[in-house]
Amino acid sequence: MALLKPNSIINDDLILQGPIIDGNGSKGSNGQYLTSNGSSSAPTWQNFPSGPSGSNETTECYKVNLLQTTLNTGTSQNQLTSWLNTTVDNEVSFTLGSGTVDTDHIKVSSAGRYLVGFNLDINYTGTTNVLRTIFGFEITVNTNVTGHEVSNTYIRGGSNNDDHFNSSANHSTILNLLDGAELAIKTRLRSGSTGSGSEFRLSTNSNFFALKIN
C-alpha cells in the first residue's frame, strides 16, 4: 500500500492500479462514487440517487398518437371518446411509468406536477362550399375542464376559392395532478360557426402527451 504525506502535491499523472479505500476502510461497490464529508471527516463511498433530485419517485411520460376521430359539431362541450391510439411503438408513441393509456384518457400513476399538452390536426372531408368553422378544445382532469380553451382553429374553405379546409390546435400547460388522475379533452363548435355534419376529423398526425416534471 502506497501512502502520501499530508499536503502532498502531484504535478504529473496519477495512475491507480488498485482500489481506492475510503475513511471507513471500504473499497466501495461497482458504480458508487466517492464523496466529501467535510473538513473533519474522511470521504466515503456513496450510491448515486435512484430518482430525480435524490428522491425515489418514478418519472412518468406518455405520448400518444390519435386514432382518426370524427368531431362532434355541437356547441356544448363534449368529451372525446375512442380517440387515443393505445398501440405503443416506442418511437412515435410511447409510455414510461406505471400509468395507463385507454382510448378515452391517459391515467397517471403518481401525484406531482405534469406538463400536459396536445397537437391536433383538423381536417374537413366534406364538399360544402361555404365554411366558417371554429372548434374549441380543452384539457380535462377527471372530466373537469382546466380553464384553458384553445380556439385558434378557423376554417373557411371553398368560398372565394380560398380552399382553407384544414386547421390545427396546439396547447401545453402545467397541472398539479393527484395519483390516478385521468387526462382527456373536451371539444365544442364555437358559436357563430356554420359548419355542420360529421365531416370534421382529427387526423392520425395528432398527439396528446403528459410528462411528469417533479
Tab-separated table of C-alpha atoms in Angstrom:
chain	number	residue	atom	x	y	z
A	1	MET	CA	0.000	0.000	0.000
A	2	ALA	CA	1.331	3.426	-1.024
A	3	LEU	CA	0.923	6.340	1.387
A	4	LEU	CA	1.105	10.030	0.549
A	5	LYS	CA	2.321	12.540	3.078
A	6	PRO	CA	-0.163	15.246	4.201
A	7	ASN	CA	-0.482	18.159	1.742
A	8	SER	CA	1.267	16.187	-0.998
A	9	ILE	CA	1.028	17.782	-4.437
A	10	ILE	CA	1.091	15.654	-7.593
A	11	ASN	CA	2.199	17.510	-10.724
A	12	ASP	CA	2.108	14.520	-13.040
A	13	ASP	CA	-0.267	11.705	-13.954
A	14	LEU	CA	-1.645	9.657	-11.086
A	15	ILE	CA	-2.050	6.028	-12.125
A	16	LEU	CA	-4.212	3.863	-9.883
A	17	GLN	CA	-3.830	0.121	-10.379
A	18	GLY	CA	-5.754	-0.890	-7.289
A	19	PRO	CA	-8.937	0.173	-5.465
A	20	ILE	CA	-9.354	3.395	-3.517
A	21	ILE	CA	-10.138	2.834	0.169
A	22	ASP	CA	-12.378	5.357	1.936
A	23	GLY	CA	-12.243	6.586	5.557
A	24	ASN	CA	-14.151	3.516	6.754
A	25	GLY	CA	-11.698	1.120	5.139
A	26	SER	CA	-14.173	0.272	2.367
A	27	LYS	CA	-13.222	-0.235	-1.253
A	28	GLY	CA	-16.780	0.602	-2.294
A	29	SER	CA	-19.024	-1.197	-4.753
A	30	ASN	CA	-19.263	-1.086	-8.526
A	31	GLY	CA	-20.948	2.177	-9.615
A	32	GLN	CA	-20.518	4.077	-6.316
A	33	TYR	CA	-18.887	7.478	-6.094
A	34	LEU	CA	-16.513	8.992	-3.507
A	35	THR	CA	-17.951	11.997	-1.688
A	36	SER	CA	-16.547	14.530	0.739
A	37	ASN	CA	-17.850	14.577	4.318
A	38	GLY	CA	-16.393	17.950	5.239
A	39	SER	CA	-13.020	19.119	6.544
A	40	SER	CA	-13.052	16.984	9.691
A	41	SER	CA	-14.159	13.612	8.235
A	42	ALA	CA	-12.723	11.243	5.678
A	43	PRO	CA	-14.532	10.777	2.341
A	44	THR	CA	-16.802	7.755	1.907
A	45	TRP	CA	-18.305	5.737	-0.924
A	46	GLN	CA	-21.960	6.551	-1.720
A	47	ASN	CA	-24.677	5.267	-4.047
A	48	PHE	CA	-25.980	7.538	-6.793
A	49	PRO	CA	-29.544	8.803	-6.145
A	50	SER	CA	-32.201	6.468	-7.547
A	51	GLY	CA	-34.522	9.200	-8.844
A	52	PRO	CA	-34.808	12.911	-9.663
A	53	SER	CA	-33.389	15.290	-7.033
A	54	GLY	CA	-32.335	12.329	-4.894
A	55	SER	CA	-35.901	11.051	-4.450
A	56	ASN	CA	-37.264	7.623	-5.259
A	57	GLU	CA	-40.158	8.822	-7.409
A	58	THR	CA	-40.673	7.254	-10.808
A	59	THR	CA	-40.551	9.513	-13.855
A	60	GLU	CA	-43.717	9.293	-15.936
A	61	CYS	CA	-44.077	10.200	-19.593
A	62	TYR	CA	-46.897	9.430	-22.024
A	63	LYS	CA	-47.073	10.481	-25.698
A	64	VAL	CA	-49.982	9.022	-27.595
A	65	ASN	CA	-50.999	9.362	-31.224
A	66	LEU	CA	-54.664	9.714	-32.120
A	67	LEU	CA	-56.997	7.456	-33.973
A	68	GLN	CA	-58.892	9.165	-36.807
A	69	THR	CA	-61.713	10.761	-34.844
A	70	THR	CA	-64.885	12.494	-36.031
A	71	LEU	CA	-65.528	15.758	-34.202
A	72	ASN	CA	-68.919	16.484	-32.701
A	73	THR	CA	-70.421	19.680	-34.136
A	74	GLY	CA	-72.482	20.612	-31.064
A	75	THR	CA	-71.902	23.958	-29.367
A	76	SER	CA	-71.801	22.415	-25.872
A	77	GLN	CA	-68.618	20.746	-24.604
A	78	ASN	CA	-68.361	17.034	-25.287
A	79	GLN	CA	-65.687	14.636	-24.043
A	80	LEU	CA	-63.792	12.995	-26.898
A	81	THR	CA	-64.301	9.227	-26.909
A	82	SER	CA	-62.365	6.466	-28.684
A	83	TRP	CA	-59.737	8.943	-29.855
A	84	LEU	CA	-56.415	7.722	-28.386
A	85	ASN	CA	-54.340	5.056	-30.092
A	86	THR	CA	-53.229	2.625	-27.370
A	87	THR	CA	-50.611	0.970	-29.609
A	88	VAL	CA	-47.119	1.807	-28.296
A	89	ASP	CA	-44.214	1.613	-30.751
A	90	ASN	CA	-41.545	3.335	-28.579
A	91	GLU	CA	-40.817	5.868	-31.322
A	92	VAL	CA	-43.869	7.879	-32.315
A	93	SER	CA	-45.989	6.735	-29.384
A	94	PHE	CA	-44.567	5.651	-26.016
A	95	THR	CA	-45.147	5.438	-22.275
A	96	LEU	CA	-42.830	5.499	-19.263
A	97	GLY	CA	-44.203	4.728	-15.813
A	98	SER	CA	-46.942	2.545	-14.374
A	99	GLY	CA	-49.871	4.693	-15.538
A	100	THR	CA	-52.228	3.530	-18.281
A	101	VAL	CA	-53.480	4.737	-21.651
A	102	ASP	CA	-57.066	3.967	-22.646
A	103	THR	CA	-58.835	5.012	-25.846
A	104	ASP	CA	-60.513	7.806	-23.863
A	105	HIS	CA	-57.812	9.091	-21.473
A	106	ILE	CA	-54.303	8.955	-20.031
A	107	LYS	CA	-54.241	7.902	-16.365
A	108	VAL	CA	-51.150	8.926	-14.376
A	109	SER	CA	-49.870	6.727	-11.564
A	110	SER	CA	-48.375	9.236	-9.109
A	111	ALA	CA	-49.118	12.719	-7.805
A	112	GLY	CA	-46.997	15.652	-8.957
A	113	ARG	CA	-46.619	18.436	-11.485
A	114	TYR	CA	-47.086	17.452	-15.126
A	115	LEU	CA	-46.570	19.150	-18.457
A	116	VAL	CA	-49.708	18.240	-20.416
A	117	GLY	CA	-50.485	19.208	-23.982
A	118	PHE	CA	-51.848	18.367	-27.398
A	119	ASN	CA	-51.105	18.934	-31.085
A	120	LEU	CA	-54.289	18.415	-33.102
A	121	ASP	CA	-54.555	18.231	-36.898
A	122	ILE	CA	-58.103	19.088	-38.049
A	123	ASN	CA	-59.355	18.094	-41.493
A	124	TYR	CA	-62.595	18.791	-43.370
A	125	THR	CA	-63.668	15.943	-45.663
A	126	GLY	CA	-66.967	17.311	-46.988
A	127	THR	CA	-67.905	19.246	-50.116
A	128	THR	CA	-69.731	22.278	-48.684
A	129	ASN	CA	-68.698	25.477	-50.474
A	130	VAL	CA	-69.104	27.841	-47.532
A	131	LEU	CA	-67.455	27.091	-44.191
A	132	ARG	CA	-66.924	29.378	-41.231
A	133	THR	CA	-65.949	26.971	-38.508
A	134	ILE	CA	-64.064	27.296	-35.225
A	135	PHE	CA	-63.599	24.431	-32.773
A	136	GLY	CA	-62.625	24.843	-29.133
A	137	PHE	CA	-60.503	22.233	-27.314
A	138	GLU	CA	-59.824	21.999	-23.600
A	139	ILE	CA	-57.822	19.576	-21.440
A	140	THR	CA	-59.826	17.890	-18.694
A	141	VAL	CA	-58.805	16.270	-15.415
A	142	ASN	CA	-61.295	13.608	-14.302
A	143	THR	CA	-63.745	15.124	-16.886
A	144	ASN	CA	-63.395	18.623	-15.335
A	145	VAL	CA	-62.111	21.323	-17.705
A	146	THR	CA	-58.922	23.145	-16.715
A	147	GLY	CA	-59.988	26.609	-17.904
A	148	HIS	CA	-57.686	26.934	-20.936
A	149	GLU	CA	-59.716	26.566	-24.125
A	150	VAL	CA	-57.822	26.679	-27.419
A	151	SER	CA	-59.854	28.018	-30.333
A	152	ASN	CA	-57.367	29.215	-32.977
A	153	THR	CA	-58.862	26.732	-35.453
A	154	TYR	CA	-60.659	28.889	-38.044
A	155	ILE	CA	-61.629	27.015	-41.219
A	156	ARG	CA	-63.145	28.649	-44.297
A	157	GLY	CA	-62.893	26.598	-47.436
A	158	GLY	CA	-64.368	26.637	-50.907
A	159	SER	CA	-65.626	30.216	-50.643
A	160	ASN	CA	-63.852	32.750	-52.869
A	161	ASN	CA	-61.513	29.958	-53.991
A	162	ASP	CA	-59.515	30.131	-50.751
A	163	ASP	CA	-59.615	26.329	-50.212
A	164	HIS	CA	-58.828	26.547	-46.494
A	165	PHE	CA	-60.146	23.143	-45.405
A	166	ASN	CA	-57.662	22.232	-42.654
A	167	SER	CA	-56.526	23.728	-39.354
A	168	SER	CA	-54.720	22.844	-36.143
A	169	ALA	CA	-54.827	23.377	-32.397
A	170	ASN	CA	-51.761	23.330	-30.144
A	171	HIS	CA	-51.561	23.798	-26.399
A	172	SER	CA	-49.489	22.858	-23.349
A	173	THR	CA	-49.884	23.677	-19.671
A	174	ILE	CA	-48.519	22.615	-16.264
A	175	LEU	CA	-51.002	20.879	-13.972
A	176	ASN	CA	-50.811	19.633	-10.380
A	177	LEU	CA	-52.276	16.138	-10.546
A	178	LEU	CA	-53.243	13.592	-7.926
A	179	ASP	CA	-52.448	9.891	-8.090
A	180	GLY	CA	-54.775	8.265	-10.616
A	181	ALA	CA	-55.854	11.496	-12.361
A	182	GLU	CA	-57.373	10.926	-15.806
A	183	LEU	CA	-56.465	13.336	-18.621
A	184	ALA	CA	-58.632	13.824	-21.679
A	185	ILE	CA	-60.017	16.543	-23.977
A	186	LYS	CA	-63.419	18.160	-24.395
A	187	THR	CA	-64.371	19.871	-27.640
A	188	ARG	CA	-67.171	22.105	-28.922
A	189	LEU	CA	-68.144	24.048	-32.003
A	190	ARG	CA	-67.771	27.735	-31.188
A	191	SER	CA	-70.823	29.974	-31.576
A	192	GLY	CA	-71.099	31.682	-34.951
A	193	SER	CA	-69.721	28.686	-36.816
A	194	THR	CA	-71.660	27.484	-39.862
A	195	GLY	CA	-70.024	24.087	-40.242
A	196	SER	CA	-72.310	21.105	-39.716
A	197	GLY	CA	-72.471	17.369	-40.144
A	198	SER	CA	-69.850	14.791	-39.212
A	199	GLU	CA	-67.201	15.782	-41.752
A	200	PHE	CA	-64.637	17.354	-39.407
A	201	ARG	CA	-61.974	14.979	-38.136
A	202	LEU	CA	-58.833	14.828	-36.045
A	203	SER	CA	-56.215	13.043	-38.139
A	204	THR	CA	-53.671	10.451	-37.038
A	205	ASN	CA	-51.000	13.171	-37.227
A	206	SER	CA	-52.376	14.444	-33.899
A	207	ASN	CA	-50.967	13.573	-30.465
A	208	PHE	CA	-51.647	14.009	-26.751
A	209	PHE	CA	-48.927	13.936	-24.074
A	210	ALA	CA	-48.236	14.128	-20.341
A	211	LEU	CA	-44.755	14.440	-18.792
A	212	LYS	CA	-44.120	14.420	-15.043
A	213	ILE	CA	-41.611	17.158	-14.186
A	214	ASN	CA	-41.485	16.713	-10.384
